[in-house]
Coordinates of N, CA and C in Angstrom, one line a residue:
M1 N 128.7 189.2 97.6 CA 128.0 188.5 98.6 C 128.8 188.5 100.0
N2 N 128.1 188.7 101.0 CA 128.7 188.8 102.3 C 129.1 187.4 102.8
N3 N 130.2 187.4 103.7 CA 130.6 186.2 104.3 C 129.9 186.0 105.6
L4 N 128.7 185.4 105.6 CA 127.9 185.2 106.8 C 128.1 183.8 107.4
A5 N 127.7 183.6 108.6 CA 127.8 182.3 109.2 C 126.8 181.4 108.5
P6 N 127.0 180.1 108.5 CA 126.1 179.1 107.8 C 124.7 179.4 108.3
H7 N 123.7 179.3 107.4 CA 122.4 179.6 107.7 C 121.5 178.4 107.2
R8 N 120.7 177.9 108.1 CA 119.8 176.8 107.7 C 118.5 177.4 107.2
T9 N 118.4 177.6 105.9 CA 117.2 178.3 105.3 C 116.1 177.3 105.0
T10 N 115.0 177.5 105.7 CA 113.9 176.6 105.5 C 112.7 177.3 104.9
A11 N 112.8 178.6 104.7 CA 111.7 179.4 104.0 C 112.3 180.7 103.4
I12 N 111.8 181.1 102.3 CA 112.1 182.3 101.7 C 110.9 183.1 101.5
L13 N 110.9 184.3 102.0 CA 109.8 185.2 101.8 C 110.1 186.4 100.9
F14 N 109.2 186.8 100.1 CA 109.4 187.9 99.1 C 108.4 189.0 99.3
D15 N 108.9 190.2 99.1 CA 108.0 191.3 98.8 C 107.3 191.0 97.4
L16 N 106.3 191.8 97.1 CA 105.6 191.5 95.8 C 106.0 192.5 94.7
D17 N 105.5 193.7 94.8 CA 105.8 194.7 93.7 C 107.2 195.1 93.8
G18 N 107.9 195.0 92.6 CA 109.3 195.4 92.6 C 110.3 194.3 93.0
T19 N 109.7 193.2 93.4 CA 110.6 192.0 93.8 C 110.2 190.8 93.0
L20 N 109.0 190.3 93.1 CA 108.5 189.2 92.3 C 107.9 189.7 91.0
L21 N 107.1 190.8 91.1 CA 106.4 191.3 89.9 C 106.7 192.7 89.6
D22 N 106.9 193.0 88.3 CA 107.1 194.4 87.8 C 105.7 194.9 87.5
T23 N 105.1 195.6 88.4 CA 103.8 196.2 88.2 C 103.8 197.6 87.8
A24 N 105.0 198.2 87.6 CA 105.1 199.6 87.3 C 104.4 200.0 86.0
Y25 N 104.4 199.1 85.0 CA 103.7 199.4 83.7 C 102.2 199.6 83.9
D26 N 101.6 198.8 84.8 CA 100.2 198.9 85.2 C 100.0 200.3 85.8
F27 N 100.8 200.7 86.7 CA 100.6 202.0 87.3 C 100.9 203.2 86.4
V28 N 101.8 203.0 85.5 CA 102.0 204.1 84.5 C 100.7 204.3 83.7
A29 N 100.1 203.2 83.3 CA 98.8 203.3 82.5 C 97.7 203.9 83.4
V30 N 97.7 203.5 84.7 CA 96.6 204.0 85.6 C 96.8 205.5 85.8
V31 N 98.0 205.9 86.2 CA 98.2 207.3 86.4 C 97.9 208.2 85.2
Q32 N 98.4 207.7 84.0 CA 98.1 208.4 82.8 C 96.6 208.5 82.5
K33 N 95.8 207.5 82.8 CA 94.4 207.5 82.6 C 93.7 208.5 83.6
L34 N 94.2 208.4 84.8 CA 93.6 209.3 85.9 C 93.9 210.8 85.5
C35 N 95.1 211.1 85.1 CA 95.5 212.4 84.7 C 94.7 212.9 83.5
A36 N 94.4 212.0 82.5 CA 93.6 212.3 81.3 C 92.2 212.7 81.7
R37 N 91.7 211.9 82.7 CA 90.3 212.3 83.2 C 90.2 213.7 83.7
H38 N 91.3 214.1 84.4 CA 91.3 215.4 85.1 C 92.0 216.5 84.2
K39 N 92.3 216.1 83.0 CA 92.9 217.0 82.0 C 94.2 217.7 82.6
I40 N 95.1 216.9 83.1 CA 96.4 217.4 83.5 C 97.5 216.6 82.9
T41 N 98.6 217.1 82.7 CA 99.8 216.4 82.2 C 100.3 215.4 83.2
P42 N 100.4 214.1 82.8 CA 100.9 213.1 83.7 C 102.4 213.2 84.0
P43 N 102.9 212.7 85.1 CA 104.3 212.6 85.3 C 105.0 211.7 84.3
T44 N 106.3 211.8 84.2 CA 107.0 210.9 83.3 C 106.9 209.5 83.7
E45 N 107.1 208.6 82.8 CA 107.1 207.1 83.2 C 108.1 206.8 84.2
K46 N 109.3 207.4 84.1 CA 110.4 207.2 85.0 C 110.0 207.6 86.4
D47 N 109.4 208.8 86.5 CA 109.0 209.3 87.8 C 107.9 208.4 88.5
I48 N 107.0 207.9 87.6 CA 105.9 207.0 88.1 C 106.5 205.7 88.6
R49 N 107.4 205.2 87.8 CA 108.1 203.9 88.2 C 108.9 204.1 89.5
N50 N 109.5 205.2 89.7 CA 110.3 205.4 90.9 C 109.5 205.6 92.1
T51 N 108.2 205.9 91.9 CA 107.3 206.2 93.0 C 106.3 205.0 93.4
V52 N 106.3 204.0 92.5 CA 105.4 202.9 92.7 C 105.5 202.2 94.1
S53 N 106.7 202.0 94.6 CA 106.9 201.3 95.8 C 106.3 202.1 97.0
D54 N 106.1 203.4 96.8 CA 105.6 204.2 97.9 C 104.1 204.2 98.0
G55 N 103.4 203.6 97.1 CA 102.0 203.4 97.2 C 101.1 204.4 96.5
A56 N 99.8 204.2 96.6 CA 98.8 205.0 95.8 C 98.9 206.5 96.3
R57 N 99.1 206.7 97.6 CA 99.1 208.1 98.1 C 100.2 208.9 97.5
A58 N 101.4 208.2 97.3 CA 102.5 208.9 96.7 C 102.3 209.2 95.3
L59 N 101.6 208.3 94.6 CA 101.3 208.5 93.2 C 100.4 209.7 93.0
V60 N 99.4 209.8 93.8 CA 98.5 210.9 93.8 C 99.2 212.2 94.0
S61 N 100.1 212.2 95.0 CA 100.9 213.4 95.3 C 101.8 213.8 94.2
L62 N 102.4 212.8 93.5 CA 103.3 213.0 92.4 C 102.5 213.6 91.2
A63 N 101.3 213.1 90.9 CA 100.6 213.5 89.7 C 99.9 214.8 89.9
F64 N 99.3 215.0 91.1 CA 98.5 216.2 91.4 C 99.1 217.3 92.3
K65 N 100.4 217.0 92.7 CA 101.1 218.0 93.5 C 100.3 218.3 94.8
L66 N 99.6 217.3 95.4 CA 98.8 217.5 96.5 C 99.4 216.8 97.7
A67 N 99.2 217.3 98.9 CA 99.7 216.6 100.1 C 98.5 215.8 100.6
E68 N 98.8 214.7 101.2 CA 97.8 213.9 101.8 C 97.0 214.7 102.9
G69 N 95.7 214.6 102.8 CA 94.8 215.3 103.7 C 94.2 216.6 103.1
T70 N 94.8 217.0 101.9 CA 94.2 218.1 101.1 C 92.8 217.7 100.6
D71 N 92.0 218.7 100.5 CA 90.6 218.4 100.0 C 90.7 217.8 98.6
G72 N 90.0 216.7 98.4 CA 90.0 216.0 97.2 C 91.0 214.9 97.0
F73 N 92.0 214.9 98.0 CA 93.1 213.9 97.9 C 92.6 212.5 98.0
E74 N 91.7 212.2 98.9 CA 91.2 210.8 99.1 C 90.4 210.4 98.0
D75 N 89.6 211.3 97.4 CA 88.8 210.9 96.3 C 89.6 210.5 95.1
L76 N 90.7 211.2 94.9 CA 91.7 210.9 93.8 C 92.3 209.6 94.1
R77 N 92.7 209.3 95.3 CA 93.3 208.0 95.6 C 92.4 206.9 95.4
Q78 N 91.1 207.0 95.8 CA 90.1 205.9 95.5 C 89.9 205.8 94.0
E79 N 89.9 206.9 93.3 CA 89.7 206.8 91.8 C 90.8 206.1 91.2
L80 N 92.1 206.3 91.6 CA 93.2 205.7 91.1 C 93.2 204.2 91.4
L81 N 92.8 203.8 92.6 CA 92.7 202.4 93.0 C 91.6 201.7 92.2
N82 N 90.5 202.3 91.9 CA 89.4 201.7 91.1 C 89.9 201.5 89.7
I83 N 90.6 202.4 89.1 CA 91.1 202.2 87.8 C 92.1 201.0 87.8
Y84 N 92.9 201.0 88.8 CA 93.9 199.9 88.9 C 93.2 198.6 89.0
E85 N 92.2 198.5 89.8 CA 91.5 197.2 90.0 C 90.9 196.7 88.7
Q86 N 90.4 197.7 87.8 CA 89.8 197.3 86.6 C 90.8 196.7 85.6
Q87 N 92.0 197.1 85.7 CA 93.0 196.6 84.7 C 94.2 195.9 85.4
L88 N 93.8 195.3 86.5 CA 94.8 194.6 87.3 C 95.6 193.5 86.5
G89 N 96.9 193.6 86.5 CA 97.7 192.6 85.8 C 97.8 192.8 84.3
H90 N 97.1 193.7 83.7 CA 97.1 193.8 82.2 C 98.6 194.0 81.7
N91 N 99.4 194.8 82.4 CA 100.7 195.1 82.0 C 101.8 194.6 82.9
T92 N 101.4 193.8 83.9 CA 102.4 193.3 84.9 C 103.2 192.2 84.3
L93 N 104.5 192.2 84.7 CA 105.5 191.2 84.2 C 106.1 190.5 85.4
V94 N 106.5 189.3 85.3 CA 107.3 188.6 86.3 C 108.7 189.0 86.0
F95 N 109.5 189.4 87.0 CA 110.9 189.8 86.8 C 111.7 188.6 86.2
D96 N 112.6 188.9 85.3 CA 113.4 187.9 84.7 C 114.2 187.2 85.8
G97 N 114.1 185.9 85.8 CA 114.9 185.1 86.8 C 114.0 184.6 87.9
I98 N 112.8 185.2 88.1 CA 112.0 184.8 89.3 C 111.4 183.4 89.1
E99 N 110.9 183.1 87.9 CA 110.3 181.8 87.7 C 111.4 180.7 87.9
D100 N 112.6 180.9 87.4 CA 113.7 179.9 87.6 C 114.0 179.8 89.1
T101 N 114.0 180.9 89.8 CA 114.3 180.9 91.2 C 113.3 180.2 92.0
L102 N 112.0 180.4 91.7 CA 110.9 179.7 92.4 C 111.0 178.2 92.1
K103 N 111.3 177.8 90.8 CA 111.4 176.4 90.5 C 112.5 175.8 91.3
L104 N 113.7 176.5 91.5 CA 114.8 176.0 92.3 C 114.3 175.8 93.7
I105 N 113.7 176.8 94.3 CA 113.2 176.8 95.7 C 112.3 175.5 95.9
E106 N 111.4 175.3 95.0 CA 110.5 174.2 95.2 C 111.2 172.8 95.0
S107 N 112.2 172.8 94.1 CA 112.9 171.5 93.8 C 113.8 171.2 95.0
L108 N 114.2 172.2 95.8 CA 115.0 171.9 97.0 C 114.1 171.7 98.3
G109 N 112.8 171.7 98.1 CA 111.9 171.5 99.2 C 111.8 172.6 100.2
I110 N 112.2 173.8 99.7 CA 112.1 175.0 100.6 C 110.7 175.7 100.4
S111 N 110.1 176.1 101.5 CA 108.8 176.8 101.4 C 109.1 178.2 101.0
W112 N 108.1 178.9 100.4 CA 108.2 180.3 100.2 C 106.8 181.0 100.3
G113 N 106.9 182.3 100.6 CA 105.6 183.0 100.7 C 105.9 184.5 100.3
V114 N 104.8 185.3 100.5 CA 104.9 186.7 100.1 C 104.3 187.5 101.2
V115 N 105.1 188.6 101.5 CA 104.7 189.5 102.5 C 104.7 190.9 101.9
T116 N 103.6 191.5 101.7 CA 103.5 192.8 101.0 C 102.6 193.8 101.7
N117 N 102.8 195.0 101.4 CA 102.0 196.1 101.9 C 100.8 196.4 100.9
K118 N 100.7 195.6 99.9 CA 99.6 195.7 98.9 C 98.4 195.1 99.5
P119 N 97.2 195.8 99.6 CA 96.0 195.2 100.1 C 95.6 193.9 99.4
R120 N 95.0 193.0 100.1 CA 94.6 191.7 99.6 C 93.7 191.8 98.4
R121 N 92.9 192.9 98.4 CA 91.9 193.2 97.3 C 92.7 193.2 96.0
F122 N 93.9 193.6 96.0 CA 94.7 193.6 94.7 C 95.7 192.5 94.7
A123 N 96.4 192.2 95.8 CA 97.5 191.2 95.8 C 97.0 189.8 95.4
E124 N 95.9 189.3 96.0 CA 95.5 188.0 95.8 C 95.1 187.7 94.3
P125 N 94.2 188.5 93.7 CA 93.9 188.2 92.3 C 95.1 188.5 91.4
L126 N 96.0 189.4 91.7 CA 97.1 189.6 90.9 C 98.1 188.4 90.9
M127 N 98.3 187.8 92.1 CA 99.1 186.6 92.1 C 98.5 185.4 91.4
Q128 N 97.2 185.3 91.5 CA 96.5 184.3 90.8 C 96.6 184.5 89.3
C129 N 96.5 185.7 88.9 CA 96.6 186.0 87.4 C 98.0 185.7 86.9
M130 N 99.0 185.9 87.7 CA 100.4 185.7 87.3 C 100.9 184.3 87.7
N131 N 99.9 183.4 88.2 CA 100.2 182.0 88.5 C 101.4 181.9 89.5
L132 N 101.3 182.8 90.5 CA 102.2 182.7 91.7 C 101.5 182.0 92.8
Q133 N 101.9 180.8 93.2 CA 101.2 180.0 94.2 C 102.2 179.6 95.3
P134 N 102.3 180.4 96.3 CA 103.2 180.1 97.4 C 102.7 179.0 98.3
A135 N 103.6 178.4 99.0 CA 103.2 177.2 99.9 C 102.2 177.6 100.9
L136 N 101.2 176.8 101.1 CA 100.2 176.9 102.1 C 99.4 178.3 102.0
G137 N 99.4 178.8 100.8 CA 98.7 180.1 100.7 C 99.3 181.2 101.5
A138 N 100.6 181.2 101.7 CA 101.3 182.1 102.5 C 101.5 183.5 101.9
L139 N 100.4 184.2 101.8 CA 100.3 185.6 101.3 C 99.9 186.4 102.5
I140 N 100.7 187.3 103.0 CA 100.3 188.2 104.1 C 100.3 189.7 103.6
C141 N 99.1 190.3 103.8 CA 98.8 191.6 103.4 C 98.6 192.5 104.6
P142 N 98.5 193.8 104.4 CA 98.2 194.7 105.6 C 96.8 194.3 106.2
D143 N 95.9 193.8 105.5 CA 94.6 193.4 106.0 C 94.7 192.3 107.1
D144 N 95.8 191.5 107.0 CA 96.0 190.4 107.9 C 96.7 190.6 109.2
V145 N 97.2 191.9 109.4 CA 97.9 192.2 110.6 C 97.5 193.5 111.1
E146 N 98.0 193.8 112.3 CA 97.7 195.1 112.9 C 98.7 196.1 112.5
H147 N 99.9 195.7 112.2 CA 101.0 196.6 111.9 C 101.7 196.1 110.5
A148 N 101.7 197.0 109.6 CA 102.3 196.7 108.3 C 103.8 196.9 108.4
K149 N 104.6 196.4 107.3 CA 106.0 196.7 107.3 C 106.3 198.2 107.4
P150 N 107.3 198.5 108.1 CA 108.5 197.7 108.5 C 108.4 197.0 109.9
H151 N 107.2 197.1 110.4 CA 107.0 196.3 111.7 C 107.1 194.8 111.3
P152 N 107.7 194.0 112.2 CA 107.9 192.6 111.8 C 106.7 191.6 111.9
E153 N 105.6 192.1 112.3 CA 104.4 191.3 112.6 C 104.1 190.4 111.4
S154 N 104.0 191.0 110.2 CA 103.6 190.3 109.0 C 104.6 189.2 108.6
L155 N 105.9 189.5 108.8 CA 106.9 188.5 108.5 C 106.9 187.3 109.5
H156 N 106.6 187.6 110.7 CA 106.5 186.5 111.7 C 105.3 185.7 111.4
K157 N 104.2 186.3 111.0 CA 103.0 185.5 110.6 C 103.2 184.6 109.4
A158 N 103.9 185.2 108.4 CA 104.2 184.4 107.2 C 105.1 183.2 107.6
A159 N 106.1 183.4 108.4 CA 107.0 182.4 108.8 C 106.3 181.2 109.5
G160 N 105.3 181.6 110.3 CA 104.5 180.6 111.0 C 103.7 179.8 110.0
L161 N 103.2 180.5 109.0 CA 102.3 179.8 108.0 C 103.1 178.7 107.2
V162 N 104.4 179.0 107.0 CA 105.2 178.1 106.2 C 106.0 177.1 107.1
G163 N 105.7 177.2 108.4 CA 106.3 176.3 109.3 C 107.8 176.5 109.6
S164 N 108.2 177.8 109.6 CA 109.6 178.1 109.8 C 109.8 179.1 110.9
S165 N 111.0 179.0 111.6 CA 111.3 180.1 112.5 C 111.8 181.3 111.7
A166 N 111.7 182.5 112.3 CA 112.2 183.7 111.6 C 113.7 183.6 111.4
A167 N 114.4 182.9 112.3 CA 115.9 182.8 112.2 C 116.3 182.0 111.0
N168 N 115.4 181.2 110.5 CA 115.7 180.3 109.3 C 115.1 180.8 108.0
C169 N 114.6 182.1 108.0 CA 114.0 182.7 106.9 C 114.9 183.7 106.2
L170 N 114.7 183.8 104.9 CA 115.4 184.8 104.1 C 114.3 185.7 103.6
Y171 N 114.4 187.1 103.7 CA 113.4 188.0 103.2 C 114.0 188.8 102.1
V172 N 113.3 188.9 100.9 CA 113.8 189.6 99.8 C 112.9 190.7 99.5
G173 N 113.4 191.9 99.3 CA 112.6 193.1 99.0 C 113.4 194.2 98.3
D174 N 112.6 195.1 97.7 CA 113.3 196.2 96.9 C 113.1 197.6 97.6
H175 N 112.8 197.6 98.8 CA 112.6 198.9 99.5 C 113.2 198.9 100.9
A176 N 113.6 200.1 101.3 CA 114.2 200.2 102.6 C 113.4 199.6 103.7
R177 N 112.0 199.7 103.6 CA 111.2 199.2 104.7 C 111.2 197.7 104.7
D178 N 111.4 197.1 103.5 CA 111.5 195.6 103.5 C 112.7 195.1 104.3
I179 N 113.8 195.7 104.0 CA 115.1 195.3 104.7 C 114.9 195.6 106.2
E180 N 114.4 196.7 106.6 CA 114.1 197.1 108.0 C 113.2 196.0 108.6
A181 N 112.2 195.7 107.9 CA 111.2 194.7 108.4 C 111.9 193.3 108.6
G182 N 112.7 192.9 107.7 CA 113.4 191.7 107.8 C 114.4 191.6 109.0
K183 N 115.1 192.7 109.2 CA 116.0 192.8 110.3 C 115.2 192.8 111.6
N184 N 114.1 193.6 111.6 CA 113.2 193.6 112.8 C 112.7 192.2 113.2
A185 N 112.5 191.4 112.2 CA 111.9 190.1 112.4 C 113.0 189.0 112.7
G186 N 114.3 189.4 112.6 CA 115.4 188.5 112.9 C 115.7 187.6 111.7
M187 N 115.4 188.0 110.5 CA 115.7 187.3 109.3 C 116.9 187.8 108.6
L188 N 117.5 186.9 107.8 CA 118.5 187.4 106.8 C 117.8 188.2 105.7
T189 N 118.4 189.2 105.2 CA 117.7 190.1 104.2 C 118.5 190.1 102.9
V190 N 117.7 190.2 101.8 CA 118.3 190.4 100.5 C 117.7 191.6 99.8
A191 N 118.5 192.6 99.4 CA 118.0 193.8 98.7 C 117.9 193.5 97.2
A192 N 116.8 193.6 96.6 CA 116.6 193.4 95.2 C 116.8 194.7 94.5
A193 N 118.1 194.9 94.1 CA 118.4 196.2 93.4 C 117.9 196.3 92.0
Y194 N 117.4 195.2 91.5 CA 116.8 195.2 90.2 C 115.3 195.8 90.2
G195 N 114.8 196.0 91.4 CA 113.4 196.5 91.5 C 113.3 198.0 91.4
Y196 N 112.4 198.6 92.2 CA 112.1 200.0 92.0 C 113.1 200.8 92.9
V197 N 114.4 200.7 92.4 CA 115.5 201.4 93.1 C 116.1 202.3 92.1
S198 N 116.3 203.6 92.6 CA 116.8 204.6 91.6 C 118.3 204.3 91.3
A199 N 119.1 203.8 92.2 CA 120.5 203.5 91.9 C 120.9 202.4 92.9
R200 N 122.0 201.7 92.6 CA 122.4 200.6 93.4 C 122.9 201.2 94.8
A201 N 123.4 202.4 94.8 CA 123.9 203.0 96.0 C 122.7 203.1 97.0
E202 N 121.5 203.3 96.5 CA 120.4 203.4 97.4 C 120.2 202.1 98.1
A203 N 120.2 201.0 97.4 CA 120.1 199.7 98.0 C 121.2 199.4 99.0
E204 N 122.4 199.8 98.6 CA 123.6 199.5 99.5 C 123.4 200.2 100.8
A205 N 122.7 201.4 100.8 CA 122.6 202.1 102.1 C 121.7 201.4 103.1
W206 N 120.9 200.4 102.6 CA 120.0 199.7 103.5 C 120.7 198.7 104.4
A207 N 121.9 198.4 104.0 CA 122.8 197.5 104.8 C 122.1 196.1 104.9
A208 N 121.5 195.6 103.8 CA 121.0 194.2 103.8 C 122.2 193.2 103.8
D209 N 121.9 192.0 104.2 CA 122.9 191.0 104.2 C 123.4 190.7 102.8
Y210 N 122.6 190.8 101.8 CA 123.0 190.5 100.4 C 122.3 191.6 99.5
I211 N 122.9 191.8 98.4 CA 122.3 192.7 97.4 C 122.4 191.9 96.1
V212 N 121.3 191.8 95.3 CA 121.3 191.2 94.0 C 120.9 192.2 92.9
D213 N 121.6 192.1 91.8 CA 121.3 193.1 90.7 C 120.3 192.4 89.7
T214 N 120.1 191.1 89.8 CA 119.1 190.4 89.0 C 118.5 189.3 89.9
A215 N 117.4 188.9 89.5 CA 116.7 187.8 90.3 C 117.5 186.5 90.1
Y216 N 118.2 186.4 89.0 CA 119.0 185.1 88.8 C 120.0 184.9 89.9
E217 N 120.5 186.0 90.5 CA 121.5 185.9 91.5 C 121.0 185.3 92.8
L218 N 119.7 185.4 92.9 CA 119.1 184.7 94.1 C 119.4 183.2 94.2
K219 N 119.5 182.6 93.0 CA 119.7 181.2 92.9 C 121.0 180.8 93.5
G220 N 122.0 181.6 93.3 CA 123.3 181.3 93.9 C 123.3 181.4 95.4
I221 N 122.6 182.4 96.0 CA 122.5 182.5 97.4 C 121.7 181.3 98.0
I222 N 120.6 180.9 97.3 CA 119.8 179.8 97.8 C 120.6 178.5 97.8
R223 N 121.3 178.3 96.7 CA 122.1 177.1 96.5 C 123.2 177.0 97.6
S224 N 123.8 178.2 97.9 CA 124.9 178.1 98.9 C 124.4 177.8 100.3
F225 N 123.2 178.3 100.6 CA 122.6 177.9 101.9 C 122.2 176.4 101.9
H226 N 121.6 176.0 100.8 CA 121.2 174.6 100.8 C 122.4 173.6 100.9
H227 N 123.5 174.0 100.2 CA 124.7 173.2 100.3 C 125.2 173.1 101.7
T228 N 125.2 174.3 102.3 CA 125.7 174.3 103.7 C 124.9 173.4 104.6
C229 N 123.5 173.5 104.4 CA 122.6 172.7 105.3 C 122.8 171.2 105.1
T230 N 123.0 170.8 103.8 CA 123.0 169.3 103.5 C 124.4 168.7 103.8
S231 N 125.4 169.6 103.8 CA 126.8 169.1 104.0 C 127.2 169.2 105.5
S232 N 126.3 169.8 106.3 CA 126.7 170.0 107.7 C 126.3 168.8 108.5

């Protein structure tokens, strides 16, 4: 953990896939089904998992060895998304430690929200299915802003919804763009190395303020900030 100046944390914002929820198993099943329809061999589960954070376009490129813009690419992307929507959440898991972390956050009276590049069409029903209910409905998707992450617009909007300044927010994510977005927004950042990260060194390269190897470690960071605030 870094030795940072005392921070008055009034809100914690999370990325969704790879940070709060492990959706990789859903996408493994979706990609396998799509490949079976087109009678091609699917990528390995490991390769699919390592590509999930890069979105549907990257999954199509991985499975079909096609570049975006190639004839048929967009049709395949839409087919993949339609399959995903039909089995949304069937294989999704909450990462170990997240439920305990959210209980701690709420017990301390800290607001929390979600800022994701996942379209609301999928994000909102998935969160409902997994019983994730952030304060004031603070779920920000690309549909809600002009610029998606790593632009800070979505993080600033979420901070406003939970009644916090960006300077008093912590943003947790498992991708370089999450950490970049948090920094661009003027927030402290936490790299979730337990998410869709190929190796810890990858997360270290993002230069986040904190790195956690399990979601349970978030509780220590939150408690340390809360103690600083209440004792100051």
